[in-house]
CSV table of C-alpha atoms and ligand atoms in Angstrom, one decimal:
chain,number,residue,atom,x,y,z
B,1,UNK,CA,-27.8,-15.1,31.4
B,2,UNK,CA,-24.2,-15.9,30.8
B,3,UNK,CA,-21.5,-13.7,32.4
B,4,UNK,CA,-19.1,-11.6,30.3
B,5,UNK,CA,-15.6,-13.0,29.7
B,6,UNK,CA,-13.7,-13.3,32.9
B,7,UNK,CA,-10.3,-13.9,34.5
B,8,UNK,CA,-11.1,-15.3,38.0
B,9,UNK,CA,-8.2,-15.2,40.5
B,10,UNK,CA,-8.4,-17.4,43.5
B,11,UNK,CA,-6.3,-16.2,46.4
B,12,UNK,CA,-5.8,-19.0,48.8
B,13,UNK,CA,-5.9,-21.4,45.9
B,14,UNK,CA,-4.1,-24.1,47.8
B,15,UNK,CA,-6.3,-23.8,50.9
B,16,UNK,CA,-9.2,-25.7,52.2
B,17,UNK,CA,-12.0,-23.7,50.8
B,18,UNK,CA,-10.6,-23.7,47.3
B,19,UNK,CA,-10.1,-27.4,47.5
B,20,UNK,CA,-13.5,-28.3,49.0
B,21,UNK,CA,-15.8,-25.8,47.4
B,22,UNK,CA,-14.3,-23.3,44.9
B,23,UNK,CA,-12.5,-25.5,42.4
B,24,UNK,CA,-15.2,-28.2,42.4
B,25,UNK,CA,-17.8,-25.4,42.2
B,26,UNK,CA,-16.2,-23.7,39.2
B,27,UNK,CA,-15.8,-27.0,37.4
B,28,UNK,CA,-19.5,-27.7,38.0
B,29,UNK,CA,-20.4,-24.3,36.6
B,30,UNK,CA,-18.2,-25.0,33.6
B,31,UNK,CA,-19.9,-28.4,33.0
B,32,UNK,CA,-23.3,-26.8,33.4
B,33,UNK,CA,-22.4,-24.3,30.7
B,34,UNK,CA,-22.8,-21.4,33.1
B,35,UNK,CA,-19.3,-20.0,32.9
B,36,UNK,CA,-18.5,-17.2,30.3
B,37,UNK,CA,-17.7,-18.2,26.7
B,38,UNK,CA,-14.1,-17.3,27.4
B,39,UNK,CA,-12.6,-17.5,30.9
B,40,UNK,CA,-9.3,-18.3,32.7
B,41,UNK,CA,-8.9,-19.2,36.4
B,42,UNK,CA,-5.6,-18.1,38.0
B,43,UNK,CA,-4.7,-19.7,41.3
B,44,UNK,CA,-2.6,-17.6,43.7
B,45,UNK,CA,-0.8,-18.0,47.0
B,46,UNK,CA,2.3,-16.5,48.7
B,47,UNK,CA,5.6,-17.3,46.9
B,48,UNK,CA,6.5,-19.8,49.6
B,49,UNK,CA,3.7,-22.1,48.7
B,50,UNK,CA,3.6,-21.3,45.0
B,51,UNK,CA,2.7,-24.0,42.4
B,52,UNK,CA,3.6,-24.3,38.8
B,53,UNK,CA,0.7,-24.3,36.3
B,54,UNK,CA,1.0,-28.1,36.1
B,55,UNK,CA,1.0,-28.5,39.8
B,56,UNK,CA,-2.0,-26.3,40.1
B,57,UNK,CA,-3.9,-28.3,37.5
B,58,UNK,CA,-3.1,-31.5,39.4
B,59,UNK,CA,-4.2,-29.8,42.6
B,60,UNK,CA,-7.5,-28.9,41.0
B,61,UNK,CA,-8.0,-32.4,39.5
B,62,UNK,CA,-7.4,-33.9,43.0
B,63,UNK,CA,-9.8,-31.5,44.6
B,64,UNK,CA,-12.6,-32.1,42.0
B,65,UNK,CA,-12.0,-35.9,42.3
B,66,UNK,CA,-12.4,-35.8,46.0
B,67,UNK,CA,-15.1,-33.1,46.5
B,68,UNK,CA,-16.8,-32.5,43.1
B,69,UNK,CA,-20.2,-33.8,42.0
B,70,UNK,CA,-18.7,-35.0,38.7
B,71,UNK,CA,-15.4,-36.6,38.1
B,72,UNK,CA,-12.5,-34.7,36.5
B,73,UNK,CA,-12.5,-36.5,33.1
B,74,UNK,CA,-13.6,-36.2,29.5
B,75,UNK,CA,-13.7,-33.1,27.3
B,76,UNK,CA,-15.3,-30.9,29.9
B,77,UNK,CA,-12.4,-31.5,32.3
B,78,UNK,CA,-9.7,-31.0,29.6
B,79,UNK,CA,-11.2,-27.7,28.6
B,80,UNK,CA,-11.5,-26.6,32.2
B,81,UNK,CA,-7.9,-27.7,33.0
B,82,UNK,CA,-6.6,-25.8,30.1
B,83,UNK,CA,-8.0,-22.6,31.5
B,84,UNK,CA,-6.0,-23.0,34.8
B,85,UNK,CA,-2.8,-21.3,35.6
B,86,UNK,CA,-0.9,-20.0,38.7
B,87,UNK,CA,0.7,-16.7,39.8
B,88,UNK,CA,2.2,-16.2,43.2
B,89,UNK,CA,1.5,-13.0,45.1
B,90,UNK,CA,3.0,-11.5,48.3
B,91,UNK,CA,2.4,-8.2,49.9
B,92,UNK,CA,4.1,-5.6,47.7
B,93,UNK,CA,5.3,-8.3,45.3
B,94,UNK,CA,2.5,-9.1,42.9
B,95,UNK,CA,4.8,-9.5,39.9
B,96,UNK,CA,4.1,-13.2,39.1
B,97,UNK,CA,0.4,-12.8,39.6
B,98,UNK,CA,0.3,-9.7,37.4
B,99,UNK,CA,2.1,-11.6,34.7
B,100,UNK,CA,-0.3,-14.6,35.0
B,101,UNK,CA,-3.3,-12.3,34.8
B,102,UNK,CA,-2.0,-10.5,31.7
B,103,UNK,CA,-1.2,-13.8,30.1
B,104,UNK,CA,-4.7,-15.0,30.8
B,105,UNK,CA,-6.2,-11.8,29.4
B,106,UNK,CA,-4.1,-12.2,26.2
B,107,UNK,CA,-5.4,-15.7,25.8
B,108,UNK,CA,-9.0,-14.5,26.1
B,109,UNK,CA,-8.6,-11.4,24.0
B,110,UNK,CA,-10.6,-8.2,24.4
B,111,UNK,CA,-10.9,-6.8,27.9
B,112,UNK,CA,-12.3,-9.4,30.2
B,113,UNK,CA,-13.6,-8.6,33.6
B,114,UNK,CA,-11.4,-9.6,36.6
B,115,UNK,CA,-12.9,-11.3,39.6
B,116,UNK,CA,-10.7,-11.8,42.7
B,117,UNK,CA,-11.9,-14.3,45.3
B,118,UNK,CA,-10.2,-13.7,48.7
B,119,UNK,CA,-10.3,-17.2,50.2
B,120,UNK,CA,-7.6,-16.3,52.7
B,121,UNK,CA,-7.6,-15.8,56.5
B,122,UNK,CA,-9.2,-12.6,57.5
B,123,UNK,CA,-5.9,-11.2,58.8
B,124,UNK,CA,-4.7,-11.2,55.2
B,125,UNK,CA,-7.8,-9.4,53.6
B,126,UNK,CA,-6.4,-5.9,54.0
B,127,UNK,CA,-3.0,-6.6,52.7
B,128,UNK,CA,-4.3,-8.5,49.6
B,129,UNK,CA,-6.7,-5.6,48.8
B,130,UNK,CA,-3.9,-3.1,49.1
B,131,UNK,CA,-1.7,-5.2,46.9
B,132,UNK,CA,-4.5,-5.4,44.3
B,133,UNK,CA,-4.8,-1.6,44.4
B,134,UNK,CA,-1.1,-0.9,44.2
B,135,UNK,CA,-0.4,-3.3,41.4
B,136,UNK,CA,-3.2,-2.0,39.2
B,137,UNK,CA,-4.9,-5.4,39.2
B,138,UNK,CA,-8.0,-3.8,40.8
B,139,UNK,CA,-8.9,-2.1,37.5
B,140,UNK,CA,-12.0,-3.5,35.8
B,141,UNK,CA,-12.3,-5.9,38.8
B,142,UNK,CA,-14.8,-7.1,41.3
B,143,UNK,CA,-13.8,-8.7,44.6
B,144,UNK,CA,-15.3,-11.5,46.6
B,145,UNK,CA,-14.5,-11.2,50.3
B,146,UNK,CA,-14.8,-14.3,52.5
B,147,UNK,CA,-16.1,-14.4,56.0
B,148,UNK,CA,-15.7,-13.6,58.9
B,149,UNK,CA,-16.1,-10.0,58.0
B,150,UNK,CA,-14.5,-8.4,61.0
B,151,UNK,CA,-14.8,-9.6,64.6
B,152,UNK,CA,-16.6,-6.6,66.0
B,153,UNK,CA,-17.9,-3.2,64.9
B,154,UNK,CA,-14.5,-1.4,65.0
B,155,UNK,CA,-12.7,-4.1,62.9
B,156,UNK,CA,-15.6,-4.4,60.4
B,157,UNK,CA,-15.5,-0.6,59.9
B,158,UNK,CA,-11.8,-0.7,59.4
B,159,UNK,CA,-12.1,-3.5,56.9
B,160,UNK,CA,-14.8,-1.7,55.0
B,161,UNK,CA,-12.7,1.4,54.9
B,162,UNK,CA,-9.6,-0.4,53.5
B,163,UNK,CA,-11.8,-2.1,50.9
B,164,UNK,CA,-13.5,1.1,49.9
B,165,UNK,CA,-10.1,2.7,49.4
B,166,UNK,CA,-9.6,0.4,46.4
B,167,UNK,CA,-13.1,-0.9,45.4
B,168,UNK,CA,-16.3,1.0,45.5
B,169,UNK,CA,-19.2,-0.8,47.1
B,170,UNK,CA,-20.8,-1.8,43.7
B,171,UNK,CA,-17.7,-4.0,43.1
B,172,UNK,CA,-17.6,-5.7,46.5
B,173,UNK,CA,-19.2,-9.1,47.1
B,174,UNK,CA,-19.1,-10.1,50.7
B,175,UNK,CA,-19.9,-13.8,50.5
B,176,UNK,CA,-22.2,-15.8,52.8
B,177,UNK,CA,-22.7,-19.2,51.3
B,178,UNK,CA,-25.9,-19.7,53.2
B,179,UNK,CA,-27.5,-17.1,51.1
B,180,UNK,CA,-26.7,-19.2,48.0
B,181,UNK,CA,-28.7,-22.1,49.2
B,182,UNK,CA,-31.8,-22.7,47.0
B,183,UNK,CA,-34.1,-22.4,50.0
B,184,UNK,CA,-33.2,-18.8,50.7
B,185,UNK,CA,-34.5,-17.8,47.3
B,186,UNK,CA,-37.4,-20.0,48.0
B,187,UNK,CA,-38.3,-17.9,51.1
B,188,UNK,CA,-38.8,-15.0,48.7
B,189,UNK,CA,-40.9,-17.2,46.4
B,190,UNK,CA,-43.0,-18.6,49.2
B,191,UNK,CA,-43.7,-15.3,50.7
B,192,UNK,CA,-44.1,-13.0,47.7
B,193,UNK,CA,-45.4,-15.3,45.0
B,194,UNK,CA,-48.3,-16.7,47.0
B,195,UNK,CA,-51.4,-15.2,48.6
B,196,UNK,CA,-51.4,-18.0,51.1
B,197,UNK,CA,-48.5,-17.2,53.4
B,198,UNK,CA,-47.7,-13.5,53.4
B,199,UNK,CA,-51.0,-12.4,55.0
B,200,UNK,CA,-50.2,-14.4,58.1
B,201,UNK,CA,-46.4,-13.6,58.1
B,202,UNK,CA,-46.5,-11.2,61.0
B,203,UNK,CA,-47.0,-10.7,64.8
B,204,UNK,CA,-50.8,-11.1,64.6
B,205,UNK,CA,-50.4,-14.8,63.6
B,206,UNK,CA,-46.9,-15.8,64.4
B,207,UNK,CA,-45.9,-16.4,68.0
B,208,UNK,CA,-42.2,-17.0,67.6
B,209,UNK,CA,-39.6,-17.9,65.0
B,210,UNK,CA,-36.7,-20.4,65.3
B,211,UNK,CA,-33.6,-20.4,63.1
B,212,UNK,CA,-31.8,-23.6,64.1
B,213,UNK,CA,-28.6,-24.8,62.6
B,214,UNK,CA,-27.1,-27.6,64.7
B,215,UNK,CA,-24.0,-29.3,63.3
B,216,UNK,CA,-22.8,-32.8,64.2
B,217,UNK,CA,-19.2,-32.2,63.2
B,218,UNK,CA,-16.7,-30.9,65.8
B,219,UNK,CA,-14.2,-28.2,65.0
B,220,UNK,CA,-12.4,-30.8,62.9
B,221,UNK,CA,-8.9,-29.6,63.5
B,222,UNK,CA,-9.7,-25.9,62.9
B,223,UNK,CA,-8.6,-24.9,66.4
B,224,UNK,CA,-6.6,-22.0,65.3
B,225,UNK,CA,-9.5,-20.4,63.4
B,226,UNK,CA,-12.1,-21.4,65.9
B,227,UNK,CA,-10.4,-20.3,69.1
B,228,UNK,CA,-10.4,-16.7,68.0
B,229,UNK,CA,-13.9,-16.9,66.5
B,230,UNK,CA,-16.4,-19.1,68.3
B,231,UNK,CA,-19.9,-20.0,67.2
B,232,UNK,CA,-21.5,-16.6,67.6
B,233,UNK,CA,-19.1,-14.9,65.1
B,234,UNK,CA,-18.7,-18.0,62.9
B,235,UNK,CA,-22.4,-18.8,62.5
B,236,UNK,CA,-24.8,-16.2,64.0
B,237,UNK,CA,-23.3,-12.9,62.7
B,238,UNK,CA,-22.4,-14.5,59.4
B,239,UNK,CA,-25.2,-16.9,58.5
B,240,UNK,CA,-28.1,-16.9,60.8
B,241,UNK,CA,-28.7,-13.2,61.1
B,242,UNK,CA,-28.7,-13.1,57.3
B,243,UNK,CA,-31.4,-15.8,57.1
B,244,UNK,CA,-33.3,-13.7,59.7
B,245,UNK,CA,-33.1,-10.8,57.3
B,246,UNK,CA,-34.8,-12.7,54.5
B,247,UNK,CA,-37.5,-14.2,56.8
B,248,UNK,CA,-38.3,-10.9,58.4
B,249,UNK,CA,-38.0,-8.4,55.6
B,250,UNK,CA,-40.8,-6.3,54.1
B,251,UNK,CA,-41.8,-7.0,50.5
B,252,UNK,CA,-39.1,-5.4,48.3
B,253,UNK,CA,-40.3,-3.1,45.6
B,254,UNK,CA,-38.6,-5.3,43.0
B,255,UNK,CA,-36.6,-8.5,43.0
B,256,UNK,CA,-33.3,-6.7,42.5
B,257,UNK,CA,-30.2,-6.2,44.6
B,258,UNK,CA,-30.9,-2.6,45.7
B,259,UNK,CA,-34.4,-3.2,47.0
B,260,UNK,CA,-33.7,-6.6,48.5
B,261,UNK,CA,-30.6,-5.3,50.3
B,262,UNK,CA,-32.5,-2.1,51.4
B,263,UNK,CA,-35.2,-4.2,53.0
B,264,UNK,CA,-32.8,-6.6,54.7
B,265,UNK,CA,-30.9,-3.6,56.0
B,266,UNK,CA,-34.1,-2.2,57.5
B,267,UNK,CA,-34.6,-5.4,59.4
B,268,UNK,CA,-31.0,-5.2,60.8
B,269,UNK,CA,-31.7,-1.5,61.8
B,270,UNK,CA,-34.7,-2.7,63.8
B,271,UNK,CA,-32.9,-5.6,65.4
B,272,UNK,CA,-32.7,-5.2,69.2
B,273,UNK,CA,-29.2,-5.3,70.7
B,274,UNK,CA,-28.3,-8.8,71.7
B,275,UNK,CA,-29.0,-9.0,75.4
B,276,UNK,CA,-26.5,-11.4,77.2
B,277,UNK,CA,-29.3,-12.3,79.6
B,278,UNK,CA,-31.0,-14.1,76.7
B,279,UNK,CA,-28.0,-16.0,75.5
B,280,UNK,CA,-26.8,-19.5,76.3
B,281,UNK,CA,-23.2,-20.1,75.4
B,282,UNK,CA,-22.0,-23.7,75.5
B,283,UNK,CA,-18.8,-25.7,75.0
B,284,UNK,CA,-18.7,-29.4,74.2
B,285,UNK,CA,-16.9,-31.6,76.7
B,286,UNK,CA,-13.5,-32.4,75.3
B,287,UNK,CA,-13.1,-29.2,73.4
B,288,UNK,CA,-10.4,-27.9,75.7
B,289,UNK,CA,-8.3,-31.0,75.0
B,290,UNK,CA,-8.5,-30.7,71.2
B,291,UNK,CA,-5.0,-30.0,69.7
B,292,UNK,CA,-4.4,-26.3,69.5
B,293,UNK,CA,-7.1,-25.3,72.0
B,294,UNK,CA,-6.3,-23.4,75.2
B,295,UNK,CA,-6.9,-25.8,78.1
B,296,UNK,CA,-8.8,-22.9,79.8
B,297,UNK,CA,-10.6,-21.8,76.7
B,298,UNK,CA,-13.8,-19.7,77.1
B,299,UNK,CA,-14.6,-20.0,73.3
B,300,UNK,CA,-18.2,-21.1,72.7
B,301,UNK,CA,-18.8,-24.0,70.4
B,302,UNK,CA,-22.6,-23.6,70.9
B,303,UNK,CA,-24.9,-20.6,71.1
B,304,UNK,CA,-28.6,-20.0,71.4
B,305,UNK,CA,-30.1,-16.7,71.8
B,306,UNK,CA,-33.3,-14.7,71.7
B,307,UNK,CA,-33.6,-11.4,69.8
B,308,UNK,CA,-36.5,-9.2,68.9
B,309,UNK,CA,-37.2,-6.9,66.0
B,310,UNK,CA,-38.6,-3.6,66.8
B,311,UNK,CA,-40.9,-2.9,63.9
B,312,UNK,CA,-44.6,-3.0,63.2
B,313,UNK,CA,-44.5,-6.4,61.7
B,314,UNK,CA,-42.6,-8.2,64.4
B,315,UNK,CA,-42.9,-6.2,67.7
B,316,UNK,CA,-43.1,-8.7,70.6
B,317,UNK,CA,-42.3,-11.8,68.5
B,318,UNK,CA,-39.2,-13.6,69.8
B,319,UNK,CA,-36.7,-14.9,67.3
B,320,UNK,CA,-34.7,-17.9,68.6
B,321,UNK,CA,-31.3,-18.6,67.0
B,322,UNK,CA,-29.3,-21.7,67.7
B,323,UNK,CA,-26.1,-23.3,66.3
B,324,UNK,CA,-23.3,-25.5,67.7
B,325,UNK,CA,-20.7,-28.1,66.9
B,326,UNK,CA,-20.8,-31.8,68.0
B,327,UNK,CA,-24.6,-31.8,68.4
B,328,UNK,CA,-26.9,-34.7,67.8
B,329,UNK,CA,-27.9,-33.9,64.2
B,330,UNK,CA,-26.8,-31.7,61.4
B,331,UNK,CA,-29.8,-29.6,60.2
B,332,UNK,CA,-30.7,-26.2,58.8
B,333,UNK,CA,-34.3,-25.5,59.9
B,334,UNK,CA,-36.4,-22.4,60.2
B,335,UNK,CA,-39.7,-22.8,62.1
B,336,UNK,CA,-42.5,-20.3,62.2
B,337,UNK,CA,-44.7,-21.1,65.2
B,338,UNK,CA,-48.2,-19.8,64.8
B,339,UNK,CA,-50.4,-18.5,67.6
B,340,UNK,CA,-53.1,-20.7,69.0
B,341,UNK,CA,-56.7,-20.0,67.9
B,342,UNK,CA,-58.5,-17.4,70.0
B,343,UNK,CA,-60.7,-20.0,71.7
B,344,UNK,CA,-59.5,-23.4,72.8
B,345,UNK,CA,-62.4,-25.6,71.8
B,346,UNK,CA,-60.5,-28.8,72.3
B,347,UNK,CA,-59.7,-30.0,75.8
B,348,UNK,CA,-56.0,-30.0,76.5
B,349,UNK,CA,-55.9,-33.7,77.1
B,350,UNK,CA,-56.9,-34.2,73.5
B,351,UNK,CA,-54.0,-32.1,72.3
B,352,UNK,CA,-51.2,-33.8,74.2
B,353,UNK,CA,-47.6,-33.6,73.0
B,354,UNK,CA,-48.7,-33.3,69.4
B,355,UNK,CA,-50.0,-29.8,70.1
B,356,UNK,CA,-46.5,-28.5,71.1
B,357,UNK,CA,-45.0,-29.0,67.7
B,358,UNK,CA,-48.0,-28.5,65.4
B,359,UNK,CA,-49.4,-25.3,64.1
B,360,UNK,CA,-46.1,-24.5,62.5
B,361,UNK,CA,-44.4,-24.0,59.1
B,362,UNK,CA,-41.0,-25.6,59.0
B,363,UNK,CA,-38.6,-24.6,56.2
B,364,UNK,CA,-35.7,-27.1,55.9
B,365,UNK,CA,-32.6,-25.8,54.3
B,366,UNK,CA,-30.8,-29.1,54.2
B,367,UNK,CA,-29.9,-29.7,50.6
B,368,UNK,CA,-32.1,-30.2,48.6
B,369,UNK,CA,-34.6,-28.8,51.1
B,370,UNK,CA,-38.3,-29.2,52.1
B,371,UNK,CA,-41.1,-27.2,53.5
B,372,UNK,CA,-43.5,-28.8,56.0
B,373,UNK,CA,-46.8,-27.4,57.3
B,374,UNK,CA,-47.8,-29.1,60.5
B,375,UNK,CA,-51.2,-28.9,62.1
B,376,UNK,CA,-53.7,-30.8,64.2
B,377,UNK,CA,-56.3,-33.1,62.7
B,378,UNK,CA,-58.9,-35.4,64.2
B,379,UNK,CA,-58.1,-39.0,64.8
B,380,UNK,CA,-60.5,-41.4,63.1
B,381,UNK,CA,-63.1,-42.8,65.5
B,382,UNK,CA,-65.9,-41.6,67.8
B,383,UNK,CA,-63.7,-39.6,70.2
B,384,UNK,CA,-62.5,-36.1,69.5
B,385,UNK,CA,-58.9,-36.8,69.7
B,386,UNK,CA,-56.3,-34.8,67.9
B,387,UNK,CA,-53.1,-35.8,66.2
B,388,UNK,CA,-50.3,-34.0,64.4
B,389,UNK,CA,-50.4,-34.1,60.6
B,390,UNK,CA,-48.1,-32.8,58.0
B,391,UNK,CA,-48.2,-31.5,54.5
B,392,UNK,CA,-44.7,-31.8,53.0
B,393,UNK,CA,-43.2,-30.3,49.9
B,394,UNK,CA,-39.8,-31.9,49.1
B,395,UNK,CA,-37.5,-30.5,46.5
B,396,UNK,CA,-35.9,-33.9,45.8
B,397,UNK,CA,-39.3,-35.5,45.1
B,398,UNK,CA,-40.8,-32.6,43.1
B,399,UNK,CA,-37.8,-31.5,41.0
B,400,UNK,CA,-34.8,-32.7,39.2
B,401,UNK,CA,-32.2,-31.3,41.6
B,402,UNK,CA,-29.5,-31.7,38.9
B,403,UNK,CA,-30.4,-28.1,38.0
B,404,UNK,CA,-29.7,-26.9,41.5
B,405,UNK,CA,-26.5,-25.1,42.3
B,406,UNK,CA,-24.7,-25.4,45.6
B,407,UNK,CA,-24.3,-22.2,47.7
B,408,UNK,CA,-20.9,-21.3,46.4
B,409,UNK,CA,-21.7,-22.2,42.8
B,410,UNK,CA,-24.7,-19.9,42.8
B,411,UNK,CA,-22.8,-17.1,44.4
B,412,UNK,CA,-19.7,-17.3,42.2
B,413,UNK,CA,-22.0,-17.1,39.2
B,414,UNK,CA,-23.9,-14.1,40.7
B,415,UNK,CA,-20.7,-12.3,41.3
B,416,UNK,CA,-19.6,-12.9,37.7
B,417,UNK,CA,-23.0,-11.5,36.6
B,418,UNK,CA,-22.5,-8.5,38.9
B,419,UNK,CA,-25.7,-9.3,40.9
B,420,UNK,CA,-25.3,-8.3,44.5
B,421,UNK,CA,-28.7,-9.5,45.7
B,422,UNK,CA,-27.4,-12.3,47.8
B,423,UNK,CA,-24.3,-10.5,49.1
B,424,UNK,CA,-23.9,-8.5,52.3
B,425,UNK,CA,-23.6,-4.8,52.1
B,426,UNK,CA,-21.2,-2.7,54.3
B,427,UNK,CA,-23.9,-0.9,56.3
B,428,UNK,CA,-25.8,-4.2,57.0
B,429,UNK,CA,-22.7,-5.9,58.3
B,430,UNK,CA,-21.7,-3.0,60.5
B,431,UNK,CA,-25.2,-2.8,61.9
B,432,UNK,CA,-25.1,-6.5,62.9
B,433,UNK,CA,-21.8,-6.0,64.7
B,434,UNK,CA,-23.3,-3.0,66.5
B,435,UNK,CA,-26.3,-5.0,67.6
B,436,UNK,CA,-23.9,-7.7,68.8
B,437,UNK,CA,-21.8,-5.4,70.9
B,438,UNK,CA,-23.5,-6.0,74.3
B,439,UNK,CA,-22.9,-9.8,74.0
B,440,UNK,CA,-19.3,-9.4,72.7
B,441,UNK,CA,-18.5,-7.1,75.7
B,442,UNK,CA,-20.3,-9.2,78.3
B,443,UNK,CA,-20.5,-12.8,77.3
B,444,UNK,CA,-22.1,-15.2,79.8
B,445,UNK,CA,-19.8,-18.0,80.9
B,446,UNK,CA,-19.8,-21.1,78.7
B,447,UNK,CA,-21.8,-24.1,79.9
B,448,UNK,CA,-20.5,-27.6,79.2
B,449,UNK,CA,-22.5,-30.1,77.1
B,450,UNK,CA,-22.0,-33.7,76.1
B,451,UNK,CA,-21.0,-34.3,72.4
B,452,UNK,CA,-23.9,-35.7,70.5
B,453,UNK,CA,-26.5,-33.9,72.7
B,454,UNK,CA,-28.6,-30.9,71.9
B,455,UNK,CA,-26.5,-28.5,73.9
B,456,UNK,CA,-26.7,-27.3,77.5
B,457,UNK,CA,-30.1,-27.9,79.2
B,458,UNK,CA,-30.7,-24.3,79.7
B,459,UNK,CA,-31.6,-23.9,76.0
B,460,UNK,CA,-35.0,-25.4,76.9
B,461,UNK,CA,-35.6,-22.6,79.4
B,462,UNK,CA,-34.5,-20.0,76.9
B,463,UNK,CA,-37.3,-20.9,74.5
B,464,UNK,CA,-40.0,-21.6,77.1
B,465,UNK,CA,-43.0,-21.6,76.9
B,466,UNK,CA,-42.3,-22.6,73.3
B,467,UNK,CA,-40.4,-25.8,72.3
B,468,UNK,CA,-37.6,-26.3,69.9
B,469,UNK,CA,-39.0,-28.0,66.8
B,470,UNK,CA,-35.8,-30.1,66.7
B,471,UNK,CA,-35.3,-32.9,67.4
B,472,UNK,CA,-38.3,-33.8,65.2
B,473,UNK,CA,-40.5,-36.4,66.8
B,474,UNK,CA,-43.6,-37.6,65.2
H,1,LIG,C1,-19.0,-22.1,57.7
H,1,LIG,C2,-18.5,-22.2,59.1
H,1,LIG,O1,-19.1,-20.8,57.3
H,1,LIG,O2,-20.2,-22.8,57.6
H,1,LIG,C3,-18.3,-23.6,59.5
H,1,LIG,O3,-17.2,-21.6,59.2
H,1,LIG,C4,-19.7,-24.3,59.4
H,1,LIG,O4,-17.9,-23.7,60.9
H,1,LIG,C5,-20.2,-24.2,57.9
H,1,LIG,O5,-19.5,-25.7,59.6
H,1,LIG,C6,-21.6,-24.7,57.8
H,1,LIG,O6,-22.0,-24.7,56.5
H,1,LIG,P1,-23.0,-25.7,55.9
H,1,LIG,O7,-23.4,-25.2,54.5
H,1,LIG,O8,-22.2,-27.0,55.8
H,1,LIG,O9,-24.1,-25.8,56.9
């Protein structure tokens, strides 16, 4: 399906996200023929950093050249560039933006849909929303709200209330780019399109689940953002809990937004409150001397935690979540560890180290993604010795990944189509903050870890008697 005609407005058009992801992503959608027949993209920013249309086009060209998958050239680029314009907007002074939107609408003709993308710091969300309401720009409009969505339950509730004063929930798209990754949709396919996996996708067969997203980058100059946020808010509440929702949900009645979000929401309802006793907070050595970081900072750059889901499918199955900066590898890995067979027929000596990391299904979200089933097989020869073996499905090897969209591309397209399946709902996000409250109120002290390591040693104790499936040794 192709979206109806659109005027897309990018707030924060000169910022990092627009440069790295949104402008290149929109150009990729245009090239792939997925944008509406008629569209305009209006950049916006406060008057003090306003650009002319020409400057904005150059800004977009530079962004696509640096971060895009295809170069800003040829007919495709000329057409895209011609659809770009700029309109400044300050609190209570939306005049130039209103004019730019009206101009874009005239150029398109008819009554195109408006889509506002709030790629601005969270502190600006409310004032931008209010300005959209007061200026009338909110009519016939949808809004994409960036993360982090609040910093605790009270702030998330307040933010939802101010959004709902202008946009009803059906027009609000809280974006979580992890949910736009191909592999998330693939969890649904894997679970609900096959008879092979779903029958064992429960507490009777699964001993534990790992959702592991180590990052090798440091905070990369984002001290101001990171100091007030930390890894729990930046990664767990936003991305990893959302993945957990897809992994743990019951089969939806249909593959559409309402049922999917209802099922995800039920998982969040059953999520146990995060117990600080089952949390390891870490901070990489050297973090406190990064420019802009408080020399006594208690902000975590690493977190690992154990949570449970109190429902019939998952009672008693621990879910381990881990993420952090400056770690040894950058990965996105979900591991389902299966229970051992009821009777151990093979002597332990024959199982060795291999046993610890076999008997598992590993879903790798690294683009373009892969799924690995690992199990024990017999070594050739007279002795009954077991080794670890793998069956691997790799997207890159099986499909032409040219057709794949990156997270932001997929989600921008879905928002234009009005499909909320992969966006977070207000009740879901509030529930996650509620479950996070014990940790936010009583965070354990941060433990130091060496950059390039796998975090503080205590993460191994956290997961015992299981083992982290990363680092992956064969
Ligand atoms: C962002 C976080 O939402 O996700 C970053 O703010 C993090 O801190 C990034 O690095 C990770 O995304 P990806 O897709 O690169 O794993």
